[in-house]
Amino acid sequence: MGKVRVTSLKISQIDEPSSQEVTRVYVCSCFGITEQQVRDHAGTGACTPRQIASACKAGTDCGGCVRRIQALLGRGACPRRELIDNGAPEPLVAEVAEAEPAALPEAA
């Protein structure tokens, strides 16, 4: 087999992404959830990884993204967390159950 001689090598210039292009950083590869989607769900009230999981399934398969979700959530603004930090008590499960009317059918 003969030798190959490269006489010139031309590297094409890579275009920089424009401001209109969106860079997608995936948090959850199992379900294709991006950082922006996690931030969007957090903006609508999902304050914990469990709430994010309920909203978009991120963190419910292999679990590899849960720490990244925790990092994205950080200690940012969360309406319920702000109330608790300001001294409002967390509702207890029993209080929530009492608030809902009992609608059990009577046995015949």
mmCIF file of N, CA, C and O in Angstrom:
data_model
loop_
_atom_site.group_PDB
_atom_site.id
_atom_site.type_symbol
_atom_site.label_atom_id
_atom_site.label_comp_id
_atom_site.label_asym_id
_atom_site.label_seq_id
_atom_site.Cartn_x
_atom_site.Cartn_y
_atom_site.Cartn_z
ATOM 1 N N MET A 1 0.845 -1.165 0.000
ATOM 2 C CA MET A 1 0.000 0.000 0.000
ATOM 3 C C MET A 1 0.894 1.233 0.000
ATOM 4 O O MET A 1 1.839 1.322 0.749
ATOM 5 N N GLY A 2 0.576 2.182 -0.864
ATOM 6 C CA GLY A 2 1.390 3.381 -1.002
ATOM 7 C C GLY A 2 1.046 4.432 0.025
ATOM 8 O O GLY A 2 0.017 4.395 0.681
ATOM 9 N N LYS A 3 1.945 5.396 0.144
ATOM 10 C CA LYS A 3 1.721 6.495 1.077
ATOM 11 C C LYS A 3 0.881 7.569 0.404
ATOM 12 O O LYS A 3 0.970 7.784 -0.788
ATOM 13 N N VAL A 4 0.088 8.248 1.211
ATOM 14 C CA VAL A 4 -0.735 9.344 0.721
ATOM 15 C C VAL A 4 -0.137 10.636 1.250
ATOM 16 O O VAL A 4 0.169 10.766 2.422
ATOM 17 N N ARG A 5 0.041 11.589 0.346
ATOM 18 C CA ARG A 5 0.624 12.858 0.747
ATOM 19 C C ARG A 5 -0.461 13.927 0.659
ATOM 20 O O ARG A 5 -1.093 14.093 -0.374
ATOM 21 N N VAL A 6 -0.642 14.638 1.785
ATOM 22 C CA VAL A 6 -1.616 15.707 1.823
ATOM 23 C C VAL A 6 -0.869 16.997 1.530
ATOM 24 O O VAL A 6 0.053 17.370 2.238
ATOM 25 N N THR A 7 -1.269 17.656 0.454
ATOM 26 C CA THR A 7 -0.566 18.876 0.070
ATOM 27 C C THR A 7 -1.208 20.123 0.645
ATOM 28 O O THR A 7 -0.542 21.095 0.907
ATOM 29 N N SER A 8 -2.513 20.089 0.827
ATOM 30 C CA SER A 8 -3.165 21.251 1.429
ATOM 31 C C SER A 8 -4.390 20.777 2.187
ATOM 32 O O SER A 8 -5.040 19.817 1.810
ATOM 33 N N LEU A 9 -4.655 21.462 3.230
ATOM 34 C CA LEU A 9 -5.800 21.126 4.056
ATOM 35 C C LEU A 9 -6.585 22.403 4.288
ATOM 36 O O LEU A 9 -6.056 23.386 4.790
ATOM 37 N N LYS A 10 -7.809 22.406 3.856
ATOM 38 C CA LYS A 10 -8.636 23.589 3.999
ATOM 39 C C LYS A 10 -9.736 23.298 5.025
ATOM 40 O O LYS A 10 -10.482 22.340 4.890
ATOM 41 N N ILE A 11 -9.792 24.127 6.044
ATOM 42 C CA ILE A 11 -10.815 23.989 7.072
ATOM 43 C C ILE A 11 -11.824 25.098 6.840
ATOM 44 O O ILE A 11 -11.470 26.279 6.810
ATOM 45 N N SER A 12 -13.063 24.709 6.627
ATOM 46 C CA SER A 12 -14.081 25.728 6.404
ATOM 47 C C SER A 12 -14.408 26.429 7.715
ATOM 48 O O SER A 12 -14.326 25.844 8.784
ATOM 49 N N GLN A 13 -14.754 27.679 7.601
ATOM 50 C CA GLN A 13 -15.073 28.470 8.779
ATOM 51 C C GLN A 13 -16.429 28.043 9.328
ATOM 52 O O GLN A 13 -17.387 27.883 8.593
ATOM 53 N N ILE A 14 -16.490 27.855 10.628
ATOM 54 C CA ILE A 14 -17.734 27.464 11.284
ATOM 55 C C ILE A 14 -18.476 28.731 11.665
ATOM 56 O O ILE A 14 -17.922 29.635 12.287
ATOM 57 N N ASP A 15 -19.714 28.808 11.236
ATOM 58 C CA ASP A 15 -20.521 29.979 11.542
ATOM 59 C C ASP A 15 -20.894 29.994 13.009
ATOM 60 O O ASP A 15 -21.259 28.978 13.589
ATOM 61 N N GLU A 16 -20.802 31.170 13.613
ATOM 62 C CA GLU A 16 -21.241 31.344 14.988
ATOM 63 C C GLU A 16 -22.770 31.349 14.996
ATOM 64 O O GLU A 16 -23.389 31.863 14.071
ATOM 65 N N PRO A 17 -23.384 30.783 16.027
ATOM 66 C CA PRO A 17 -24.847 30.804 16.073
ATOM 67 C C PRO A 17 -25.354 32.234 16.202
ATOM 68 O O PRO A 17 -24.782 33.039 16.921
ATOM 69 N N SER A 18 -26.406 32.532 15.493
ATOM 70 C CA SER A 18 -26.984 33.868 15.575
ATOM 71 C C SER A 18 -27.768 33.997 16.872
ATOM 72 O O SER A 18 -28.050 33.019 17.557
ATOM 73 N N SER A 19 -28.142 35.221 17.199
ATOM 74 C CA SER A 19 -28.882 35.446 18.444
ATOM 75 C C SER A 19 -30.274 34.817 18.378
ATOM 76 O O SER A 19 -30.900 34.592 19.397
ATOM 77 N N GLN A 20 -30.761 34.531 17.161
ATOM 78 C CA GLN A 20 -32.086 33.931 17.025
ATOM 79 C C GLN A 20 -32.057 32.423 17.225
ATOM 80 O O GLN A 20 -33.071 31.819 17.506
ATOM 81 N N GLU A 21 -30.893 31.805 17.074
ATOM 82 C CA GLU A 21 -30.790 30.364 17.263
ATOM 83 C C GLU A 21 -30.794 30.049 18.748
ATOM 84 O O GLU A 21 -30.265 30.784 19.560
ATOM 85 N N VAL A 22 -31.391 28.953 19.098
ATOM 86 C CA VAL A 22 -31.481 28.545 20.494
ATOM 87 C C VAL A 22 -30.521 27.392 20.726
ATOM 88 O O VAL A 22 -30.524 26.413 19.994
ATOM 89 N N THR A 23 -29.693 27.534 21.746
ATOM 90 C CA THR A 23 -28.809 26.448 22.131
ATOM 91 C C THR A 23 -29.560 25.586 23.129
ATOM 92 O O THR A 23 -29.990 26.068 24.164
ATOM 93 N N ARG A 24 -29.728 24.324 22.801
ATOM 94 C CA ARG A 24 -30.469 23.423 23.681
ATOM 95 C C ARG A 24 -29.497 22.595 24.495
ATOM 96 O O ARG A 24 -28.693 21.863 23.944
ATOM 97 N N VAL A 25 -29.603 22.726 25.778
ATOM 98 C CA VAL A 25 -28.813 21.929 26.691
ATOM 99 C C VAL A 25 -29.782 20.957 27.345
ATOM 100 O O VAL A 25 -30.688 21.358 28.063
ATOM 101 N N TYR A 26 -29.583 19.687 27.067
ATOM 102 C CA TYR A 26 -30.492 18.680 27.585
ATOM 103 C C TYR A 26 -30.145 18.329 29.019
ATOM 104 O O TYR A 26 -29.001 18.059 29.353
ATOM 105 N N VAL A 27 -31.152 18.348 29.857
ATOM 106 C CA VAL A 27 -31.023 17.953 31.256
ATOM 107 C C VAL A 27 -31.343 16.471 31.376
ATOM 108 O O VAL A 27 -30.617 15.716 31.994
ATOM 109 N N CYS A 28 -32.439 16.064 30.765
ATOM 110 C CA CYS A 28 -32.908 14.679 30.824
ATOM 111 C C CYS A 28 -32.877 14.088 29.417
ATOM 112 O O CYS A 28 -33.709 14.437 28.577
ATOM 113 N N SER A 29 -31.921 13.218 29.181
ATOM 114 C CA SER A 29 -31.831 12.611 27.848
ATOM 115 C C SER A 29 -32.866 11.501 27.670
ATOM 116 O O SER A 29 -33.203 11.169 26.545
ATOM 117 N N CYS A 30 -33.383 10.963 28.754
ATOM 118 C CA CYS A 30 -34.404 9.916 28.637
ATOM 119 C C CYS A 30 -35.679 10.454 27.990
ATOM 120 O O CYS A 30 -36.317 9.774 27.192
ATOM 121 N N PHE A 31 -36.061 11.680 28.355
ATOM 122 C CA PHE A 31 -37.294 12.263 27.850
ATOM 123 C C PHE A 31 -37.070 13.518 27.017
ATOM 124 O O PHE A 31 -38.028 14.173 26.611
ATOM 125 N N GLY A 32 -35.804 13.874 26.752
ATOM 126 C CA GLY A 32 -35.494 15.027 25.906
ATOM 127 C C GLY A 32 -35.907 16.357 26.514
ATOM 128 O O GLY A 32 -36.372 17.241 25.812
ATOM 129 N N ILE A 33 -35.712 16.514 27.816
ATOM 130 C CA ILE A 33 -36.099 17.744 28.511
ATOM 131 C C ILE A 33 -34.889 18.669 28.598
ATOM 132 O O ILE A 33 -33.814 18.260 29.023
ATOM 133 N N THR A 34 -35.076 19.915 28.190
ATOM 134 C CA THR A 34 -33.985 20.887 28.177
ATOM 135 C C THR A 34 -33.989 21.734 29.445
ATOM 136 O O THR A 34 -34.965 21.753 30.197
ATOM 137 N N GLU A 35 -32.869 22.459 29.647
ATOM 138 C CA GLU A 35 -32.778 23.378 30.778
ATOM 139 C C GLU A 35 -33.900 24.404 30.719
ATOM 140 O O GLU A 35 -34.495 24.743 31.729
ATOM 141 N N GLN A 36 -34.188 24.901 29.526
ATOM 142 C CA GLN A 36 -35.219 25.919 29.381
ATOM 143 C C GLN A 36 -36.593 25.384 29.785
ATOM 144 O O GLN A 36 -37.376 26.075 30.417
ATOM 145 N N GLN A 37 -36.867 24.129 29.442
ATOM 146 C CA GLN A 37 -38.147 23.542 29.835
ATOM 147 C C GLN A 37 -38.247 23.422 31.351
ATOM 148 O O GLN A 37 -39.301 23.680 31.937
ATOM 149 N N VAL A 38 -37.139 23.044 32.009
ATOM 150 C CA VAL A 38 -37.137 22.965 33.471
ATOM 151 C C VAL A 38 -37.381 24.351 34.052
ATOM 152 O O VAL A 38 -38.186 24.519 34.979
ATOM 153 N N ARG A 39 -36.710 25.364 33.496
ATOM 154 C CA ARG A 39 -36.913 26.734 33.975
ATOM 155 C C ARG A 39 -38.357 27.191 33.760
ATOM 156 O O ARG A 39 -38.921 27.889 34.600
ATOM 157 N N ASP A 40 -38.935 26.825 32.622
ATOM 158 C CA ASP A 40 -40.334 27.186 32.350
ATOM 159 C C ASP A 40 -41.279 26.563 33.372
ATOM 160 O O ASP A 40 -42.184 27.224 33.887
ATOM 161 N N HIS A 41 -41.057 25.284 33.678
ATOM 162 C CA HIS A 41 -41.904 24.615 34.676
ATOM 163 C C HIS A 41 -41.689 25.232 36.053
ATOM 164 O O HIS A 41 -42.650 25.378 36.821
ATOM 165 N N ALA A 42 -40.448 25.591 36.372
ATOM 166 C CA ALA A 42 -40.174 26.243 37.651
ATOM 167 C C ALA A 42 -40.868 27.598 37.707
ATOM 168 O O ALA A 42 -41.385 27.993 38.754
ATOM 169 N N GLY A 43 -40.920 28.280 36.577
ATOM 170 C CA GLY A 43 -41.585 29.575 36.526
ATOM 171 C C GLY A 43 -43.084 29.493 36.733
ATOM 172 O O GLY A 43 -43.722 30.456 37.160
ATOM 173 N N THR A 44 -43.657 28.335 36.429
ATOM 174 C CA THR A 44 -45.098 28.158 36.624
ATOM 175 C C THR A 44 -45.433 27.520 37.965
ATOM 176 O O THR A 44 -46.580 27.157 38.199
ATOM 177 N N GLY A 45 -44.414 27.367 38.835
ATOM 178 C CA GLY A 45 -44.702 26.910 40.189
ATOM 179 C C GLY A 45 -44.091 25.594 40.613
ATOM 180 O O GLY A 45 -44.245 25.192 41.755
ATOM 181 N N ALA A 46 -43.404 24.871 39.733
ATOM 182 C CA ALA A 46 -42.764 23.613 40.128
ATOM 183 C C ALA A 46 -41.466 23.958 40.860
ATOM 184 O O ALA A 46 -40.528 24.459 40.255
ATOM 185 N N CYS A 47 -41.439 23.726 42.166
ATOM 186 C CA CYS A 47 -40.319 24.172 42.999
ATOM 187 C C CYS A 47 -39.370 23.056 43.415
ATOM 188 O O CYS A 47 -38.331 23.334 43.984
ATOM 189 N N THR A 48 -39.740 21.826 43.166
ATOM 190 C CA THR A 48 -38.907 20.696 43.587
ATOM 191 C C THR A 48 -38.702 19.752 42.411
ATOM 192 O O THR A 48 -39.486 19.764 41.457
ATOM 193 N N PRO A 49 -37.659 18.912 42.478
ATOM 194 C CA PRO A 49 -37.481 17.930 41.408
ATOM 195 C C PRO A 49 -38.701 17.021 41.235
ATOM 196 O O PRO A 49 -39.038 16.642 40.124
ATOM 197 N N ARG A 50 -39.393 16.713 42.314
ATOM 198 C CA ARG A 50 -40.582 15.871 42.217
ATOM 199 C C ARG A 50 -41.688 16.585 41.438
ATOM 200 O O ARG A 50 -42.390 15.982 40.640
ATOM 201 N N GLN A 51 -41.844 17.886 41.646
ATOM 202 C CA GLN A 51 -42.849 18.650 40.910
ATOM 203 C C GLN A 51 -42.463 18.792 39.439
ATOM 204 O O GLN A 51 -43.315 18.762 38.565
ATOM 205 N N ILE A 52 -41.166 18.930 39.176
ATOM 206 C CA ILE A 52 -40.691 18.963 37.789
ATOM 207 C C ILE A 52 -41.010 17.622 37.132
ATOM 208 O O ILE A 52 -41.486 17.561 36.002
ATOM 209 N N ALA A 53 -40.775 16.525 37.862
ATOM 210 C CA ALA A 53 -41.064 15.190 37.334
ATOM 211 C C ALA A 53 -42.545 15.034 37.020
ATOM 212 O O ALA A 53 -42.914 14.442 36.002
ATOM 213 N N SER A 54 -43.399 15.580 37.869
ATOM 214 C CA SER A 54 -44.839 15.506 37.618
ATOM 215 C C SER A 54 -45.231 16.303 36.387
ATOM 216 O O SER A 54 -46.143 15.930 35.664
ATOM 217 N N ALA A 55 -44.504 17.390 36.139
ATOM 218 C CA ALA A 55 -44.836 18.260 35.017
ATOM 219 C C ALA A 55 -44.342 17.720 33.673
ATOM 220 O O ALA A 55 -45.018 17.871 32.666
ATOM 221 N N CYS A 56 -43.151 17.080 33.667
ATOM 222 C CA CYS A 56 -42.579 16.705 32.364
ATOM 223 C C CYS A 56 -41.881 15.351 32.340
ATOM 224 O O CYS A 56 -41.254 15.016 31.344
ATOM 225 N N LYS A 57 -41.924 14.588 33.410
ATOM 226 C CA LYS A 57 -41.328 13.261 33.536
ATOM 227 C C LYS A 57 -39.808 13.273 33.737
ATOM 228 O O LYS A 57 -39.214 12.221 33.920
ATOM 229 N N ALA A 58 -39.164 14.420 33.676
ATOM 230 C CA ALA A 58 -37.711 14.471 33.870
ATOM 231 C C ALA A 58 -37.358 13.925 35.251
ATOM 232 O O ALA A 58 -37.948 14.316 36.246
ATOM 233 N N GLY A 59 -36.412 13.002 35.303
ATOM 234 C CA GLY A 59 -35.969 12.433 36.562
ATOM 235 C C GLY A 59 -36.705 11.178 36.975
ATOM 236 O O GLY A 59 -36.429 10.625 38.032
ATOM 237 N N THR A 60 -37.628 10.700 36.149
ATOM 238 C CA THR A 60 -38.425 9.533 36.545
ATOM 239 C C THR A 60 -37.940 8.226 35.937
ATOM 240 O O THR A 60 -38.456 7.179 36.294
ATOM 241 N N ASP A 61 -36.965 8.282 35.036
ATOM 242 C CA ASP A 61 -36.502 7.032 34.414
ATOM 243 C C ASP A 61 -35.205 6.577 35.074
ATOM 244 O O ASP A 61 -35.243 5.835 36.043
ATOM 245 N N CYS A 62 -34.077 7.034 34.610
ATOM 246 C CA CYS A 62 -32.802 6.571 35.173
ATOM 247 C C CYS A 62 -32.391 7.368 36.402
ATOM 248 O O CYS A 62 -31.592 6.909 37.209
ATOM 249 N N GLY A 63 -32.912 8.593 36.552
ATOM 250 C CA GLY A 63 -32.598 9.417 37.720
ATOM 251 C C GLY A 63 -31.300 10.185 37.610
ATOM 252 O O GLY A 63 -30.929 10.922 38.523
ATOM 253 N N GLY A 64 -30.606 10.059 36.501
ATOM 254 C CA GLY A 64 -29.321 10.732 36.338
ATOM 255 C C GLY A 64 -29.399 12.243 36.279
ATOM 256 O O GLY A 64 -28.400 12.924 36.474
ATOM 257 N N CYS A 65 -30.562 12.786 36.026
ATOM 258 C CA CYS A 65 -30.704 14.228 35.857
ATOM 259 C C CYS A 65 -31.216 14.933 37.111
ATOM 260 O O CYS A 65 -31.309 16.158 37.129
ATOM 261 N N VAL A 66 -31.525 14.202 38.154
ATOM 262 C CA VAL A 66 -32.155 14.800 39.330
ATOM 263 C C VAL A 66 -31.254 15.853 39.964
ATOM 264 O O VAL A 66 -31.707 16.938 40.319
ATOM 265 N N ARG A 67 -29.972 15.582 40.063
ATOM 266 C CA ARG A 67 -29.061 16.564 40.662
ATOM 267 C C ARG A 67 -28.948 17.816 39.804
ATOM 268 O O ARG A 67 -28.835 18.916 40.320
ATOM 269 N N ARG A 68 -28.978 17.648 38.497
ATOM 270 C CA ARG A 68 -28.935 18.810 37.601
ATOM 271 C C ARG A 68 -30.209 19.635 37.757
ATOM 272 O O ARG A 68 -30.167 20.856 37.758
ATOM 273 N N ILE A 69 -31.343 18.973 37.901
ATOM 274 C CA ILE A 69 -32.605 19.683 38.118
ATOM 275 C C ILE A 69 -32.544 20.441 39.442
ATOM 276 O O ILE A 69 -32.949 21.600 39.523
ATOM 277 N N GLN A 70 -32.001 19.806 40.482
ATOM 278 C CA GLN A 70 -31.857 20.472 41.774
ATOM 279 C C GLN A 70 -30.988 21.715 41.638
ATOM 280 O O GLN A 70 -31.297 22.769 42.198
ATOM 281 N N ALA A 71 -29.913 21.603 40.864
ATOM 282 C CA ALA A 71 -29.021 22.743 40.666
ATOM 283 C C ALA A 71 -29.724 23.868 39.909
ATOM 284 O O ALA A 71 -29.531 25.045 40.220
ATOM 285 N N LEU A 72 -30.533 23.515 38.923
ATOM 286 C CA LEU A 72 -31.258 24.536 38.171
ATOM 287 C C LEU A 72 -32.296 25.238 39.035
ATOM 288 O O LEU A 72 -32.508 26.442 38.918
ATOM 289 N N LEU A 73 -32.947 24.475 39.910
ATOM 290 C CA LEU A 73 -33.954 25.071 40.783
ATOM 291 C C LEU A 73 -33.308 25.947 41.846
ATOM 292 O O LEU A 73 -33.820 27.009 42.166
ATOM 293 N N GLY A 74 -32.180 25.490 42.381
ATOM 294 C CA GLY A 74 -31.448 26.272 43.376
ATOM 295 C C GLY A 74 -32.336 26.771 44.485
ATOM 296 O O GLY A 74 -33.269 26.106 44.922
ATOM 297 N N ARG A 75 -32.058 27.959 44.932
ATOM 298 C CA ARG A 75 -32.890 28.610 45.945
ATOM 299 C C ARG A 75 -33.586 29.814 45.331
ATOM 300 O O ARG A 75 -33.752 30.854 45.953
ATOM 301 N N GLY A 76 -33.993 29.671 44.085
ATOM 302 C CA GLY A 76 -34.660 30.759 43.377
ATOM 303 C C GLY A 76 -36.053 31.010 43.901
ATOM 304 O O GLY A 76 -36.496 30.439 44.896
ATOM 305 N N ALA A 77 -36.738 31.887 43.245
ATOM 306 C CA ALA A 77 -38.080 32.274 43.659
ATOM 307 C C ALA A 77 -39.064 31.128 43.495
ATOM 308 O O ALA A 77 -39.174 30.537 42.442
ATOM 309 N N CYS A 78 -39.720 30.800 44.567
ATOM 310 C CA CYS A 78 -40.769 29.786 44.569
ATOM 311 C C CYS A 78 -41.850 30.309 45.499
ATOM 312 O O CYS A 78 -41.572 30.566 46.674
ATOM 313 N N PRO A 79 -43.049 30.501 44.991
ATOM 314 C CA PRO A 79 -44.095 31.103 45.832
ATOM 315 C C PRO A 79 -44.310 30.383 47.154
ATOM 316 O O PRO A 79 -44.393 31.016 48.198
ATOM 317 N N ARG A 80 -44.383 29.067 47.138
ATOM 318 C CA ARG A 80 -44.611 28.335 48.388
ATOM 319 C C ARG A 80 -43.406 28.454 49.305
ATOM 320 O O ARG A 80 -43.543 28.609 50.509
ATOM 321 N N ARG A 81 -42.195 28.381 48.726
ATOM 322 C CA ARG A 81 -40.991 28.470 49.550
ATOM 323 C C ARG A 81 -40.888 29.856 50.181
ATOM 324 O O ARG A 81 -40.506 29.988 51.339
ATOM 325 N N GLU A 82 -41.248 30.905 49.438
ATOM 326 C CA GLU A 82 -41.203 32.260 49.984
ATOM 327 C C GLU A 82 -42.171 32.403 51.151
ATOM 328 O O GLU A 82 -41.846 33.032 52.158
ATOM 329 N N LEU A 83 -43.360 31.819 51.038
ATOM 330 C CA LEU A 83 -44.324 31.879 52.146
ATOM 331 C C LEU A 83 -43.764 31.186 53.387
ATOM 332 O O LEU A 83 -43.870 31.700 54.499
ATOM 333 N N ILE A 84 -43.158 30.033 53.195
ATOM 334 C CA ILE A 84 -42.601 29.273 54.325
ATOM 335 C C ILE A 84 -41.440 30.029 54.947
ATOM 336 O O ILE A 84 -41.327 30.131 56.166
ATOM 337 N N ASP A 85 -40.559 30.593 54.096
ATOM 338 C CA ASP A 85 -39.425 31.360 54.613
ATOM 339 C C ASP A 85 -39.874 32.586 55.397
ATOM 340 O O ASP A 85 -39.192 33.035 56.312
ATOM 341 N N ASN A 86 -41.039 33.129 55.063
ATOM 342 C CA ASN A 86 -41.571 34.306 55.755
ATOM 343 C C ASN A 86 -42.409 33.943 56.964
ATOM 344 O O ASN A 86 -43.063 34.806 57.543
ATOM 345 N N GLY A 87 -42.442 32.668 57.332
ATOM 346 C CA GLY A 87 -43.111 32.263 58.557
ATOM 347 C C GLY A 87 -44.463 31.614 58.408
ATOM 348 O O GLY A 87 -45.073 31.248 59.400
ATOM 349 N N ALA A 88 -44.963 31.484 57.211
ATOM 350 C CA ALA A 88 -46.255 30.824 57.025
ATOM 351 C C ALA A 88 -46.080 29.323 57.240
ATOM 352 O O ALA A 88 -45.112 28.738 56.765
ATOM 353 N N PRO A 89 -46.980 28.685 57.969
ATOM 354 C CA PRO A 89 -46.836 27.247 58.193
ATOM 355 C C PRO A 89 -47.164 26.454 56.934
ATOM 356 O O PRO A 89 -47.979 26.863 56.121
ATOM 357 N N GLU A 90 -46.472 25.330 56.801
ATOM 358 C CA GLU A 90 -46.778 24.425 55.688
ATOM 359 C C GLU A 90 -48.085 23.710 56.005
ATOM 360 O O GLU A 90 -48.316 23.322 57.149
ATOM 361 N N PRO A 91 -48.960 23.529 55.027
ATOM 362 C CA PRO A 91 -50.189 22.790 55.301
ATOM 363 C C PRO A 91 -49.866 21.327 55.571
ATOM 364 O O PRO A 91 -49.054 20.724 54.876
ATOM 365 N N LEU A 92 -50.468 20.796 56.598
ATOM 366 C CA LEU A 92 -50.286 19.389 56.921
ATOM 367 C C LEU A 92 -51.212 18.549 56.065
ATOM 368 O O LEU A 92 -52.253 19.023 55.610
ATOM 369 N N VAL A 93 -50.861 17.305 55.861
ATOM 370 C CA VAL A 93 -51.686 16.412 55.058
ATOM 371 C C VAL A 93 -53.081 16.300 55.667
ATOM 372 O O VAL A 93 -54.079 16.307 54.967
ATOM 373 N N ALA A 94 -53.166 16.256 56.994
ATOM 374 C CA ALA A 94 -54.467 16.153 57.658
ATOM 375 C C ALA A 94 -55.308 17.394 57.407
ATOM 376 O O ALA A 94 -56.517 17.307 57.220
ATOM 377 N N GLU A 95 -54.669 18.589 57.397
ATOM 378 C CA GLU A 95 -55.403 19.819 57.133
ATOM 379 C C GLU A 95 -55.956 19.826 55.718
ATOM 380 O O GLU A 95 -57.070 20.267 55.479
ATOM 381 N N VAL A 96 -55.181 19.348 54.780
ATOM 382 C CA VAL A 96 -55.618 19.297 53.391
ATOM 383 C C VAL A 96 -56.779 18.315 53.259
ATOM 384 O O VAL A 96 -57.756 18.581 52.578
ATOM 385 N N ALA A 97 -56.683 17.169 53.952
ATOM 386 C CA ALA A 97 -57.749 16.166 53.893
ATOM 387 C C ALA A 97 -59.032 16.696 54.509
ATOM 388 O O ALA A 97 -60.124 16.417 54.027
ATOM 389 N N GLU A 98 -58.917 17.492 55.585
ATOM 390 C CA GLU A 98 -60.106 18.061 56.221
ATOM 391 C C GLU A 98 -60.760 19.104 55.331
ATOM 392 O O GLU A 98 -61.972 19.282 55.361
ATOM 393 N N ALA A 99 -59.962 19.794 54.541
ATOM 394 C CA ALA A 99 -60.494 20.843 53.675
ATOM 395 C C ALA A 99 -61.329 20.262 52.539
ATOM 396 O O ALA A 99 -62.224 20.911 52.027
ATOM 397 N N GLU A 100 -61.055 19.035 52.156
ATOM 398 C CA GLU A 100 -61.793 18.392 51.080
ATOM 399 C C GLU A 100 -63.002 17.672 51.663
ATOM 400 O O GLU A 100 -62.903 16.966 52.663
ATOM 401 N N PRO A 101 -64.168 17.854 51.066
ATOM 402 C CA PRO A 101 -65.355 17.174 51.606
ATOM 403 C C PRO A 101 -65.254 15.662 51.400
ATOM 404 O O PRO A 101 -64.805 15.195 50.365
ATOM 405 N N ALA A 102 -65.699 14.944 52.391
ATOM 406 C CA ALA A 102 -65.696 13.480 52.296
ATOM 407 C C ALA A 102 -66.898 13.052 51.467
ATOM 408 O O ALA A 102 -68.030 13.355 51.791
ATOM 409 N N ALA A 103 -66.615 12.346 50.377
ATOM 410 C CA ALA A 103 -67.691 11.916 49.489
ATOM 411 C C ALA A 103 -67.662 10.402 49.347
ATOM 412 O O ALA A 103 -67.466 9.865 48.273
ATOM 413 N N LEU A 104 -67.818 9.722 50.469
ATOM 414 C CA LEU A 104 -67.797 8.266 50.442
ATOM 415 C C LEU A 104 -69.220 7.747 50.258
ATOM 416 O O LEU A 104 -70.145 8.189 50.950
ATOM 417 N N PRO A 105 -69.422 6.834 49.347
ATOM 418 C CA PRO A 105 -70.777 6.270 49.179
ATOM 419 C C PRO A 105 -71.110 5.395 50.380
ATOM 420 O O PRO A 105 -70.270 4.705 50.923
ATOM 421 N N GLU A 106 -72.366 5.450 50.771
ATOM 422 C CA GLU A 106 -72.792 4.650 51.905
ATOM 423 C C GLU A 106 -72.992 3.206 51.464
ATOM 424 O O GLU A 106 -73.451 2.933 50.367
ATOM 425 N N ALA A 107 -72.636 2.298 52.352
ATOM 426 C CA ALA A 107 -72.786 0.869 52.046
ATOM 427 C C ALA A 107 -74.251 0.482 52.109
ATOM 428 O O ALA A 107 -74.996 0.937 52.968
ATOM 429 N N ALA A 108 -74.687 -0.348 51.210
ATOM 430 C CA ALA A 108 -76.112 -0.732 51.160
ATOM 431 C C ALA A 108 -76.392 -1.921 52.033
ATOM 432 O O ALA A 108 -75.645 -2.715 52.409
#
